[in-house]
PDB file of C-alpha atoms in Angstrom:
ATOM      1  CA  MET A  25     -27.464   4.461 -22.583  1.00 51.00           C
ATOM      2  CA  SER A  26     -25.701   1.126 -22.168  1.00 55.00           C
ATOM      3  CA  ALA A  27     -23.649   0.491 -19.032  1.00 56.00           C
ATOM      4  CA  ASP A  28     -20.493   0.066 -21.164  1.00 57.00           C
ATOM      5  CA  LEU A  29     -20.973   3.406 -22.881  1.00 52.00           C
ATOM      6  CA  ALA A  30     -21.650   5.147 -19.568  1.00 53.00           C
ATOM      7  CA  ALA A  31     -18.515   3.590 -18.087  1.00 49.00           C
ATOM      8  CA  SER A  32     -16.346   4.641 -21.046  1.00 50.00           C
ATOM      9  CA  LYS A  33     -17.737   8.214 -20.873  1.00 47.00           C
ATOM     10  CA  LYS A  34     -16.910   8.289 -17.151  1.00 45.00           C
ATOM     11  CA  VAL A  35     -13.363   7.084 -17.862  1.00 44.00           C
ATOM     12  CA  ASN A  36     -12.939   9.741 -20.565  1.00 46.00           C
ATOM     13  CA  LEU A  37     -14.157  12.433 -18.193  1.00 43.00           C
ATOM     14  CA  GLU A  38     -11.699  11.279 -15.544  1.00 42.00           C
ATOM     15  CA  ARG A  39      -8.893  11.233 -18.075  1.00 42.00           C
ATOM     16  CA  ALA A  40      -9.737  14.673 -19.343  1.00 48.00           C
ATOM     17  CA  ALA A  41      -9.397  16.186 -15.871  1.00 67.00           C
ATOM     18  CA  ASN A  42      -5.612  16.145 -15.667  1.00 81.00           C
ATOM     19  CA  PHE A  43      -4.549  16.560 -12.039  1.00 87.00           C
ATOM     20  CA  MET A  44      -0.889  17.249 -12.885  1.00 87.00           C
ATOM     21  CA  ARG A  45      -1.634  20.173 -15.161  1.00 84.00           C
ATOM     22  CA  GLN A  46      -2.258  22.567 -12.255  1.00 88.00           C
ATOM     23  CA  TYR A  47       1.460  22.355 -11.392  1.00 88.00           C
ATOM     24  CA  ARG A  48       2.551  23.499 -14.826  1.00 85.00           C
ATOM     25  CA  ASP A  49       4.104  26.869 -15.596  1.00 83.00           C
ATOM     26  CA  PRO A  50       1.559  28.673 -17.851  1.00 80.00           C
ATOM     27  CA  ASP A  51       4.285  30.190 -20.036  1.00 80.00           C
ATOM     28  CA  SER A  52       6.907  27.466 -20.438  1.00 78.00           C
ATOM     29  CA  ARG A  53       4.321  24.693 -19.885  1.00 77.00           C
ATOM     30  CA  GLU A  54       6.877  22.723 -17.922  1.00 82.00           C
ATOM     31  CA  LEU A  55       6.120  21.308 -14.493  1.00 85.00           C
ATOM     32  CA  LYS A  56       7.120  23.754 -11.769  1.00 89.00           C
ATOM     33  CA  LYS A  57       9.114  22.729  -8.714  1.00 91.00           C
ATOM     34  CA  LEU A  58       6.688  21.250  -6.230  1.00 92.00           C
ATOM     35  CA  SER A  59       6.639  22.346  -2.624  1.00 93.00           C
ATOM     36  CA  ALA A  60       6.476  19.700   0.114  1.00 93.00           C
ATOM     37  CA  ASN A  61       2.693  20.205   0.425  1.00 92.00           C
ATOM     38  CA  GLN A  62       2.125  19.989  -3.340  1.00 93.00           C
ATOM     39  CA  PHE A  63       4.148  16.782  -3.530  1.00 93.00           C
ATOM     40  CA  MET A  64       1.921  15.363  -0.795  1.00 91.00           C
ATOM     41  CA  GLU A  65      -1.171  16.358  -2.813  1.00 92.00           C
ATOM     42  CA  VAL A  66       0.164  14.537  -5.895  1.00 92.00           C
ATOM     43  CA  TRP A  67       1.055  11.432  -3.895  1.00 92.00           C
ATOM     44  CA  SER A  68      -2.343  11.270  -2.146  1.00 90.00           C
ATOM     45  CA  HIS A  69      -4.192  11.810  -5.432  1.00 92.00           C
ATOM     46  CA  TYR A  70      -2.559   8.903  -7.271  1.00 92.00           C
ATOM     47  CA  ASP A  71      -2.118   6.460  -4.372  1.00 91.00           C
ATOM     48  CA  LYS A  72      -5.896   6.166  -4.263  1.00 88.00           C
ATOM     49  CA  ASP A  73      -6.044   3.082  -2.037  1.00 85.00           C
ATOM     50  CA  GLY A  74      -3.470   4.526   0.376  1.00 81.00           C
ATOM     51  CA  ASN A  75      -1.320   1.380   0.379  1.00 81.00           C
ATOM     52  CA  GLY A  76       1.969   3.262  -0.060  1.00 81.00           C
ATOM     53  CA  TYR A  77       2.411   2.481  -3.778  1.00 86.00           C
ATOM     54  CA  ILE A  78       1.241   3.812  -7.128  1.00 90.00           C
ATOM     55  CA  GLU A  79       0.521   0.607  -9.020  1.00 90.00           C
ATOM     56  CA  GLY A  80      -1.797  -1.043 -11.538  1.00 88.00           C
ATOM     57  CA  THR A  81      -4.519   1.311 -12.782  1.00 89.00           C
ATOM     58  CA  GLU A  82      -3.201   4.073 -10.461  1.00 90.00           C
ATOM     59  CA  LEU A  83       0.148   3.902 -12.259  1.00 89.00           C
ATOM     60  CA  ASP A  84      -1.490   3.910 -15.707  1.00 87.00           C
ATOM     61  CA  GLY A  85      -3.524   6.986 -14.746  1.00 87.00           C
ATOM     62  CA  PHE A  86      -0.474   8.768 -13.346  1.00 89.00           C
ATOM     63  CA  LEU A  87       1.663   8.031 -16.429  1.00 85.00           C
ATOM     64  CA  ARG A  88      -1.009   9.203 -18.880  1.00 82.00           C
ATOM     65  CA  GLU A  89      -1.492  12.455 -16.966  1.00 84.00           C
ATOM     66  CA  PHE A  90       2.191  12.992 -16.286  1.00 84.00           C
ATOM     67  CA  VAL A  91       3.116  12.625 -19.965  1.00 78.00           C
ATOM     68  CA  SER A  92       0.291  14.801 -21.215  1.00 75.00           C
ATOM     69  CA  SER A  93       0.918  17.502 -18.588  1.00 73.00           C
ATOM     70  CA  ALA A  94       4.682  17.547 -19.046  1.00 63.00           C
ATOM     71  CA  ASN A  95       4.220  17.861 -22.810  1.00 59.00           C
ATOM     72  CA  VAL A  96       4.796  21.320 -24.250  1.00 51.00           C
ATOM     73  CA  THR A  97       1.900  20.889 -26.660  1.00 57.00           C
ATOM     74  CA  ASP A  98      -1.497  20.299 -25.120  1.00 55.00           C
ATOM     75  CA  ILE A  99      -2.493  16.685 -25.481  1.00 57.00           C
ATOM     76  CA  SER A 100      -5.219  15.057 -23.455  1.00 59.00           C
ATOM     77  CA  PRO A 101      -4.451  11.966 -21.381  1.00 57.00           C
ATOM     78  CA  GLU A 102      -6.705   9.813 -23.573  1.00 59.00           C
ATOM     79  CA  ALA A 103      -4.520  10.700 -26.576  1.00 61.00           C
ATOM     80  CA  VAL A 104      -1.844   8.465 -25.044  1.00 66.00           C
ATOM     81  CA  SER A 105      -2.644   5.156 -26.753  1.00 74.00           C
ATOM     82  CA  ASP A 106      -2.464   1.817 -24.953  1.00 78.00           C
ATOM     83  CA  ALA A 107       0.567   0.797 -27.033  1.00 81.00           C
ATOM     84  CA  MET A 108       2.298   4.101 -26.236  1.00 79.00           C
ATOM     85  CA  LEU A 109       1.417   3.649 -22.567  1.00 79.00           C
ATOM     86  CA  ALA A 110       2.902   0.123 -22.482  1.00 83.00           C
ATOM     87  CA  GLU A 111       6.134   1.332 -24.080  1.00 84.00           C
ATOM     88  CA  LEU A 112       6.257   4.372 -21.826  1.00 80.00           C
ATOM     89  CA  LYS A 113       5.641   2.239 -18.754  1.00 83.00           C
ATOM     90  CA  ALA A 114       8.510  -0.115 -19.653  1.00 86.00           C
ATOM     91  CA  CYS A 115      10.981   2.797 -20.123  1.00 84.00           C
ATOM     92  CA  PHE A 116       9.681   4.603 -17.071  1.00 81.00           C
ATOM     93  CA  MET A 117       9.929   1.578 -14.767  1.00 84.00           C
ATOM     94  CA  GLU A 118      13.415   0.805 -16.000  1.00 86.00           C
ATOM     95  CA  ALA A 119      14.517   4.331 -15.141  1.00 83.00           C
ATOM     96  CA  TYR A 120      12.659   4.928 -11.876  1.00 81.00           C
ATOM     97  CA  ASP A 121      11.590   1.597 -10.350  1.00 80.00           C
ATOM     98  CA  ASP A 122      14.815   1.180  -8.383  1.00 77.00           C
ATOM     99  CA  ASN A 123      13.826  -1.987  -6.547  1.00 75.00           C
ATOM    100  CA  GLN A 124      12.130  -3.457  -9.666  1.00 80.00           C
ATOM    101  CA  ASP A 125       8.899  -4.414  -7.922  1.00 82.00           C
ATOM    102  CA  GLY A 126       6.660  -3.098 -10.723  1.00 84.00           C
ATOM    103  CA  LYS A 127       5.275  -0.347  -8.475  1.00 87.00           C
ATOM    104  CA  ILE A 128       6.283   3.211  -7.670  1.00 87.00           C
ATOM    105  CA  ASP A 129       6.862   4.020  -4.035  1.00 86.00           C
ATOM    106  CA  ILE A 130       7.100   7.506  -2.600  1.00 87.00           C
ATOM    107  CA  ARG A 131      10.885   7.640  -2.779  1.00 84.00           C
ATOM    108  CA  GLU A 132      10.862   6.687  -6.464  1.00 85.00           C
ATOM    109  CA  LEU A 133       8.192   9.321  -7.233  1.00 88.00           C
ATOM    110  CA  ALA A 134      10.317  11.935  -5.458  1.00 88.00           C
ATOM    111  CA  GLN A 135      13.196  11.237  -7.871  1.00 85.00           C
ATOM    112  CA  LEU A 136      10.909  11.751 -10.845  1.00 85.00           C
ATOM    113  CA  LEU A 137       9.033  14.973 -10.096  1.00 89.00           C
ATOM    114  CA  PRO A 138      10.672  18.419 -10.033  1.00 89.00           C
ATOM    115  CA  MET A 139      10.791  19.374  -6.362  1.00 91.00           C
ATOM    116  CA  GLU A 140      12.243  21.866  -3.912  1.00 90.00           C
ATOM    117  CA  GLU A 141      15.861  20.818  -3.620  1.00 87.00           C
ATOM    118  CA  ASN A 142      15.963  20.682   0.185  1.00 88.00           C
ATOM    119  CA  PHE A 143      12.807  18.598   0.430  1.00 90.00           C
ATOM    120  CA  LEU A 144      14.091  16.230  -2.240  1.00 88.00           C
ATOM    121  CA  LEU A 145      17.231  15.653  -0.159  1.00 86.00           C
ATOM    122  CA  LEU A 146      15.090  13.969   2.501  1.00 87.00           C
ATOM    123  CA  PHE A 147      14.279  11.195   0.014  1.00 84.00           C
ATOM    124  CA  ARG A 148      17.740  10.842  -1.445  1.00 74.00           C
ATOM    125  CA  PHE A 149      20.098   8.692   0.556  1.00 66.00           C
ATOM    126  CA  ASP A 150      23.320   8.212  -1.354  1.00 64.00           C
ATOM    127  CA  ASN A 151      24.462   5.736   1.288  1.00 67.00           C
ATOM    128  CA  PRO A 152      21.553   3.619   2.463  1.00 74.00           C
ATOM    129  CA  LEU A 153      22.104   2.040   5.861  1.00 84.00           C
ATOM    130  CA  GLU A 154      24.227  -1.090   5.753  1.00 83.00           C
ATOM    131  CA  SER A 155      22.015  -3.002   8.172  1.00 87.00           C
ATOM    132  CA  SER A 156      19.202  -2.750  10.668  1.00 92.00           C
ATOM    133  CA  VAL A 157      21.800  -2.476  13.434  1.00 93.00           C
ATOM    134  CA  GLU A 158      22.558   1.090  12.218  1.00 93.00           C
ATOM    135  CA  PHE A 159      18.830   1.703  11.952  1.00 94.00           C
ATOM    136  CA  MET A 160      18.263   0.708  15.597  1.00 95.00           C
ATOM    137  CA  LYS A 161      21.132   2.985  16.734  1.00 94.00           C
ATOM    138  CA  ILE A 162      19.526   5.929  14.907  1.00 94.00           C
ATOM    139  CA  TRP A 163      16.134   4.993  16.350  1.00 96.00           C
ATOM    140  CA  ARG A 164      17.502   5.051  19.900  1.00 95.00           C
ATOM    141  CA  GLU A 165      19.283   8.360  19.239  1.00 96.00           C
ATOM    142  CA  TYR A 166      16.109  10.177  18.096  1.00 97.00           C
ATOM    143  CA  ASP A 167      13.503   8.486  20.321  1.00 97.00           C
ATOM    144  CA  THR A 168      14.831  10.756  23.060  1.00 96.00           C
ATOM    145  CA  ASP A 169      11.956  10.193  25.492  1.00 96.00           C
ATOM    146  CA  GLY A 170      12.147   6.406  25.040  1.00 95.00           C
ATOM    147  CA  SER A 171       8.426   6.232  24.203  1.00 96.00           C
ATOM    148  CA  GLY A 172       8.923   3.660  21.451  1.00 96.00           C
ATOM    149  CA  TYR A 173       7.742   6.198  18.839  1.00 97.00           C
ATOM    150  CA  ILE A 174       9.288   9.067  16.894  1.00 97.00           C
ATOM    151  CA  GLU A 175       7.007  12.007  17.649  1.00 97.00           C
ATOM    152  CA  ALA A 176       6.808  15.205  15.564  1.00 96.00           C
ATOM    153  CA  ASP A 177       9.476  17.105  17.524  1.00 97.00           C
ATOM    154  CA  GLU A 178      11.855  14.114  17.372  1.00 97.00           C
ATOM    155  CA  LEU A 179      11.211  13.734  13.644  1.00 97.00           C
ATOM    156  CA  LYS A 180      11.973  17.425  13.157  1.00 96.00           C
ATOM    157  CA  ASN A 181      15.350  16.944  14.891  1.00 95.00           C
ATOM    158  CA  PHE A 182      16.053  13.943  12.678  1.00 94.00           C
ATOM    159  CA  LEU A 183      15.214  15.869   9.471  1.00 94.00           C
ATOM    160  CA  ARG A 184      17.266  18.853  10.632  1.00 92.00           C
ATOM    161  CA  ASP A 185      20.301  16.591  11.132  1.00 90.00           C
ATOM    162  CA  LEU A 186      19.690  14.888   7.800  1.00 88.00           C
ATOM    163  CA  LEU A 187      19.748  18.261   6.028  1.00 88.00           C
ATOM    164  CA  LYS A 188      22.742  19.380   8.072  1.00 86.00           C
ATOM    165  CA  GLU A 189      24.570  16.300   6.841  1.00 82.00           C
ATOM    166  CA  ALA A 190      23.684  17.309   3.298  1.00 77.00           C
ATOM    167  CA  LYS A 191      25.097  20.804   4.159  1.00 72.00           C
ATOM    168  CA  LYS A 192      21.792  22.462   3.372  1.00 64.00           C
ATOM    169  CA  ILE A 193      20.481  23.426   6.784  1.00 64.00           C
ATOM    170  CA  ASN A 194      21.389  27.127   6.352  1.00 67.00           C
ATOM    171  CA  ASP A 195      18.873  27.336   3.500  1.00 73.00           C
ATOM    172  CA  VAL A 196      16.004  25.927   5.545  1.00 85.00           C
ATOM    173  CA  SER A 197      13.945  28.193   7.795  1.00 89.00           C
ATOM    174  CA  GLU A 198      12.232  26.876  10.919  1.00 92.00           C
ATOM    175  CA  ASP A 199       8.871  27.270   9.143  1.00 93.00           C
ATOM    176  CA  LYS A 200      10.102  25.183   6.209  1.00 92.00           C
ATOM    177  CA  LEU A 201      11.424  22.541   8.580  1.00 93.00           C
ATOM    178  CA  ILE A 202       7.991  22.378  10.263  1.00 95.00           C
ATOM    179  CA  GLU A 203       6.347  22.039   6.827  1.00 95.00           C
ATOM    180  CA  TYR A 204       8.773  19.238   5.901  1.00 94.00           C
ATOM    181  CA  THR A 205       8.183  17.462   9.215  1.00 96.00           C
ATOM    182  CA  ASP A 206       4.427  17.736   8.776  1.00 95.00           C
ATOM    183  CA  THR A 207       4.607  16.390   5.215  1.00 94.00           C
ATOM    184  CA  MET A 208       6.945  13.500   6.085  1.00 93.00           C
ATOM    185  CA  LEU A 209       4.625  12.575   8.952  1.00 93.00           C
ATOM    186  CA  GLN A 210       1.632  12.555   6.612  1.00 90.00           C
ATOM    187  CA  VAL A 211       3.529  10.467   4.067  1.00 88.00           C
ATOM    188  CA  PHE A 212       4.993   7.829   6.375  1.00 90.00           C
ATOM    189  CA  ASP A 213       2.507   7.720   9.262  1.00 91.00           C
ATOM    190  CA  ALA A 214       0.414   4.898   7.794  1.00 87.00           C
ATOM    191  CA  ASN A 215      -1.903   4.422  10.789  1.00 89.00           C
ATOM    192  CA  LYS A 216      -2.391   8.207  11.163  1.00 90.00           C
ATOM    193  CA  ASP A 217      -1.659   8.414  14.892  1.00 94.00           C
ATOM    194  CA  GLY A 218       0.546  11.502  14.496  1.00 94.00           C
ATOM    195  CA  ARG A 219       3.874   9.743  15.171  1.00 96.00           C
ATOM    196  CA  LEU A 220       6.095   7.155  13.529  1.00 97.00           C
ATOM    197  CA  GLN A 221       6.293   3.611  14.805  1.00 97.00           C
ATOM    198  CA  LEU A 222       9.226   1.318  13.978  1.00 95.00           C
ATOM    199  CA  SER A 223       7.849  -0.058  10.701  1.00 93.00           C
ATOM    200  CA  GLU A 224       6.899   3.450   9.495  1.00 92.00           C
ATOM    201  CA  MET A 225      10.327   4.916  10.305  1.00 94.00           C
ATOM    202  CA  ALA A 226      11.905   1.934   8.511  1.00 91.00           C
ATOM    203  CA  LYS A 227      10.230   3.109   5.270  1.00 87.00           C
ATOM    204  CA  LEU A 228      11.583   6.624   5.760  1.00 88.00           C
ATOM    205  CA  LEU A 229      15.086   5.384   6.526  1.00 88.00           C
ATOM    206  CA  PRO A 230      15.657   2.329   4.341  1.00 84.00           C
ATOM    207  CA  VAL A 231      18.282  -0.342   4.936  1.00 86.00           C
ATOM    208  CA  LYS A 232      20.200  -1.656   1.913  1.00 81.00           C
ATOM    209  CA  GLU A 233      18.618  -5.091   2.262  1.00 76.00           C
ATOM    210  CA  ASN A 234      17.083  -7.428   4.782  1.00 79.00           C
ATOM    211  CA  PHE A 235      19.700 -10.163   4.671  1.00 74.00           C
ATOM    212  CA  LEU A 236      17.186 -12.687   6.015  1.00 79.00           C
ATOM    213  CA  CYS A 237      15.136 -12.323   2.810  1.00 76.00           C
ATOM    214  CA  ARG A 238      17.953 -13.892   0.802  1.00 69.00           C
ATOM    215  CA  GLN A 239      17.443 -17.012  -1.245  1.00 61.00           C
ATOM    216  CA  ILE A 240      19.339 -19.298   1.170  1.00 62.00           C
ATOM    217  CA  PHE A 241      16.353 -19.080   3.512  1.00 62.00           C
ATOM    218  CA  LYS A 242      13.847 -19.789   0.748  1.00 57.00           C
ATOM    219  CA  GLU A 243      15.192 -22.882  -0.930  1.00 52.00           C
ATOM    220  CA  GLY A 244      12.007 -24.868  -0.485  1.00 43.00           C
ATOM    221  CA  MET A 245      12.316 -28.578   0.238  1.00 39.00           C
ATOM    222  CA  GLU A 246      16.049 -28.558   0.919  1.00 46.00           C
ATOM    223  CA  GLY A 247      16.082 -25.211   2.737  1.00 44.00           C
ATOM    224  CA  ALA A 248      17.492 -26.376   6.061  1.00 46.00           C
ATOM    225  CA  THR A 249      20.199 -28.592   4.593  1.00 53.00           C
ATOM    226  CA  LYS A 250      21.364 -25.932   2.145  1.00 70.00           C
ATOM    227  CA  LEU A 251      22.204 -23.528   4.952  1.00 75.00           C
ATOM    228  CA  THR A 252      25.994 -23.757   5.200  1.00 82.00           C
ATOM    229  CA  LYS A 253      28.422 -22.866   7.972  1.00 85.00           C
ATOM    230  CA  GLU A 254      29.619 -19.981   5.762  1.00 87.00           C
ATOM    231  CA  ASP A 255      26.041 -18.642   5.491  1.00 84.00           C
ATOM    232  CA  ILE A 256      25.680 -18.669   9.270  1.00 87.00           C
ATOM    233  CA  GLU A 257      29.071 -17.008   9.719  1.00 90.00           C
ATOM    234  CA  ARG A 258      28.101 -14.310   7.218  1.00 88.00           C
ATOM    235  CA  VAL A 259      24.838 -13.557   9.033  1.00 89.00           C
ATOM    236  CA  PHE A 260      26.619 -13.531  12.382  1.00 92.00           C
ATOM    237  CA  SER A 261      29.264 -11.035  11.238  1.00 92.00           C
ATOM    238  CA  LEU A 262      26.567  -8.854   9.628  1.00 90.00           C
ATOM    239  CA  TYR A 263      24.939  -8.312  13.032  1.00 93.00           C
ATOM    240  CA  ASP A 264      27.941  -8.647  15.368  1.00 93.00           C
ATOM    241  CA  ARG A 265      29.211  -5.196  14.393  1.00 92.00           C
ATOM    242  CA  ASP A 266      31.742  -4.857  17.221  1.00 93.00           C
ATOM    243  CA  ASN A 267      33.125  -8.385  16.613  1.00 93.00           C
ATOM    244  CA  ASN A 268      32.905  -9.348  20.273  1.00 94.00           C
ATOM    245  CA  GLY A 269      31.461 -12.810  19.575  1.00 93.00           C
ATOM    246  CA  SER A 270      27.847 -12.121  20.500  1.00 94.00           C
ATOM    247  CA  ILE A 271      24.841 -10.282  19.064  1.00 95.00           C
ATOM    248  CA  GLU A 272      23.541  -7.927  21.765  1.00 94.00           C
ATOM    249  CA  ASN A 273      21.782  -4.611  22.423  1.00 93.00           C
ATOM    250  CA  GLU A 274      21.257  -2.682  19.136  1.00 93.00           C
ATOM    251  CA  GLU A 275      22.806  -5.590  17.194  1.00 95.00           C
ATOM    252  CA  LEU A 276      20.219  -7.966  18.636  1.00 95.00           C
ATOM    253  CA  ARG A 277      17.373  -5.523  18.014  1.00 95.00           C
ATOM    254  CA  GLY A 278      18.529  -4.987  14.424  1.00 94.00           C
ATOM    255  CA  PHE A 279      18.560  -8.753  13.837  1.00 94.00           C
ATOM    256  CA  LEU A 280      15.139  -9.167  15.465  1.00 93.00           C
ATOM    257  CA  LYS A 281      13.721  -6.252  13.422  1.00 94.00           C
ATOM    258  CA  ASP A 282      14.772  -8.058  10.227  1.00 92.00           C
ATOM    259  CA  LEU A 283      13.298 -11.296  11.521  1.00 90.00           C
ATOM    260  CA  LEU A 284      10.051  -9.606  12.575  1.00 91.00           C
ATOM    261  CA  GLU A 285       9.717  -7.963   9.140  1.00 90.00           C
ATOM    262  CA  LEU A 286       9.416 -11.402   7.565  1.00 86.00           C
ATOM    263  CA  VAL A 287       6.195 -12.116   9.463  1.00 84.00           C
ATOM    264  CA  LYS A 288       4.696  -8.687  10.203  1.00 87.00           C
ATOM    265  CA  LYS A 289       4.351  -5.659   7.924  1.00 86.00           C
ATOM    266  CA  ASP A 290       3.310  -3.174  10.623  1.00 90.00           C
ATOM    267  CA  TYR A 291       5.152  -3.368  13.915  1.00 94.00           C
ATOM    268  CA  ASP A 292       6.108  -1.055  16.749  1.00 95.00           C
ATOM    269  CA  ALA A 293       8.677  -1.026  19.552  1.00 95.00           C
ATOM    270  CA  GLN A 294       6.429  -3.112  21.823  1.00 95.00           C
ATOM    271  CA  ASP A 295       6.108  -5.802  19.132  1.00 94.00           C
ATOM    272  CA  LEU A 296       9.896  -5.889  18.940  1.00 94.00           C
ATOM    273  CA  LEU A 297      10.207  -6.242  22.736  1.00 94.00           C
ATOM    274  CA  ASP A 298       7.641  -9.058  22.835  1.00 94.00           C
ATOM    275  CA  PHE A 299       9.383 -10.769  19.928  1.00 92.00           C
ATOM    276  CA  GLU A 300      12.765 -10.448  21.673  1.00 93.00           C
ATOM    277  CA  GLU A 301      11.332 -12.086  24.781  1.00 92.00           C
ATOM    278  CA  THR A 302       9.817 -14.961  22.776  1.00 91.00           C
ATOM    279  CA  ILE A 303      12.974 -15.626  20.735  1.00 90.00           C
ATOM    280  CA  LEU A 304      15.313 -15.457  23.742  1.00 91.00           C
ATOM    281  CA  GLN A 305      13.055 -17.780  25.730  1.00 90.00           C
ATOM    282  CA  GLY A 306      13.391 -20.304  22.918  1.00 89.00           C
ATOM    283  CA  VAL A 307      17.152 -20.183  22.271  1.00 88.00           C
ATOM    284  CA  ASP A 308      19.006 -18.227  24.966  1.00 83.00           C
ATOM    285  CA  TYR A 309      20.012 -21.254  27.037  1.00 82.00           C
ATOM    286  CA  ASN A 310      22.728 -19.462  29.008  1.00 84.00           C
ATOM    287  CA  ASP A 311      20.231 -16.684  29.792  1.00 86.00           C
ATOM    288  CA  ASP A 312      22.629 -13.789  29.067  1.00 91.00           C
ATOM    289  CA  GLY A 313      20.246 -11.765  26.860  1.00 92.00           C
ATOM    290  CA  LYS A 314      22.605 -12.152  23.893  1.00 92.00           C
ATOM    291  CA  ILE A 315      22.805 -14.486  20.911  1.00 93.00           C
ATOM    292  CA  ASN A 316      25.953 -16.511  20.220  1.00 93.00           C
ATOM    293  CA  ARG A 317      26.788 -18.472  17.062  1.00 92.00           C
ATOM    294  CA  LYS A 318      25.130 -21.659  18.267  1.00 91.00           C
ATOM    295  CA  GLU A 319      21.916 -19.859  19.221  1.00 91.00           C
ATOM    296  CA  LEU A 320      21.881 -17.989  15.894  1.00 91.00           C
ATOM    297  CA  THR A 321      22.283 -21.301  14.046  1.00 89.00           C
ATOM    298  CA  MET A 322      19.147 -22.637  15.764  1.00 88.00           C
ATOM    299  CA  ILE A 323      17.145 -19.533  14.762  1.00 88.00           C
ATOM    300  CA  LEU A 324      18.317 -19.654  11.119  1.00 86.00           C
ATOM    301  CA  LEU A 325      17.609 -23.384  10.794  1.00 84.00           C
ATOM    302  CA  ALA A 326      14.121 -22.780  12.236  1.00 82.00           C
ATOM    303  CA  LEU A 327      13.635 -19.928   9.744  1.00 79.00           C
ATOM    304  CA  ALA A 328      14.698 -22.118   6.812  1.00 74.00           C
ATOM    305  CA  LYS A 329      12.406 -24.924   8.025  1.00 75.00           C
ATOM    306  CA  HIS A 330       9.487 -22.500   8.451  1.00 69.00           C
ATOM    307  CA  ASN A 331       9.981 -21.196   4.881  1.00 63.00           C
ATOM    308  CA  GLN A 332      10.222 -24.760   3.605  1.00 61.00           C
ATOM    309  CA  GLU A 333       6.850 -25.605   5.221  1.00 62.00           C
ATOM    310  CA  ASP A 334       5.318 -22.430   3.775  1.00 58.00           C
ATOM    311  CA  GLU A 335       6.532 -23.423   0.293  1.00 55.00           C
ATOM    312  CA  THR A 336       5.096 -26.932   0.712  1.00 54.00           C
ATOM    313  CA  ASN A 337       1.706 -25.604   1.882  1.00 58.00           C
ATOM    314  CA  ASN A 338       1.544 -23.189  -1.049  1.00 56.00           C
ATOM    315  CA  VAL A 339       2.239 -25.854  -3.656  1.00 49.00           C
TER     316      VAL A 339
END
């Protein structure tokens, strides 16, 4: 048997074994509401490389199986032609790929699959956080022991409050809450140490946007000169939430978290502390542990210059 034929037989076998079909109601043939644990099973099955996204061939496999399992008549995944798959993918991504990155993250998958209502609420934030300043305030509130991590019991308190806010807590038993906590830990604890570090919690509790990712900091050759006084003022007011003329405490940590995210994907509270020390050593001339407009200007110009050099090196 040729290698090509063997490979195509293997692919057909894989396609024939439809993972999603086990979650289908045998009578109505519609997908049943998934429990928190079942949702985790689906996510782990399709995010084969464990990178936090269903993308590329993983996404193709998921779409073929999802369509053929959600179909009232039995069709096998291989019956979904390549042309049908391409069309389906385009419609699907338009509807569910909220951030338009061509991949499906866990939050987007949660909107698509039928799920227990209370568990689904943990993925559905009608009002995403305005900025990382709010994120850092929430972090401090729930990291009650100040360990620099959100441990299981702290995460449970956070999820309880989240559901309370959604006025659903009366429907959730303590056992369910433990199941939800366990599942959310499994989903977001990327390094599998049984607790959430800053970068992991940031995925669970998203901020509307990292303002420092905006185009004004990525303008290539003219980056530094294109940064206007208005841009700097806008950034300053975004982080100076109490309007007292300086960025300090949670405001400073929110700003530094956004800055750190540009250079590091995985980071914890210690990384943030080290980063704070480094940045303040470089710009905090009056040594007050805060950032004023002038000091912020220096950081933003350095950021624009750094991005400009990156662009030049990548050309």
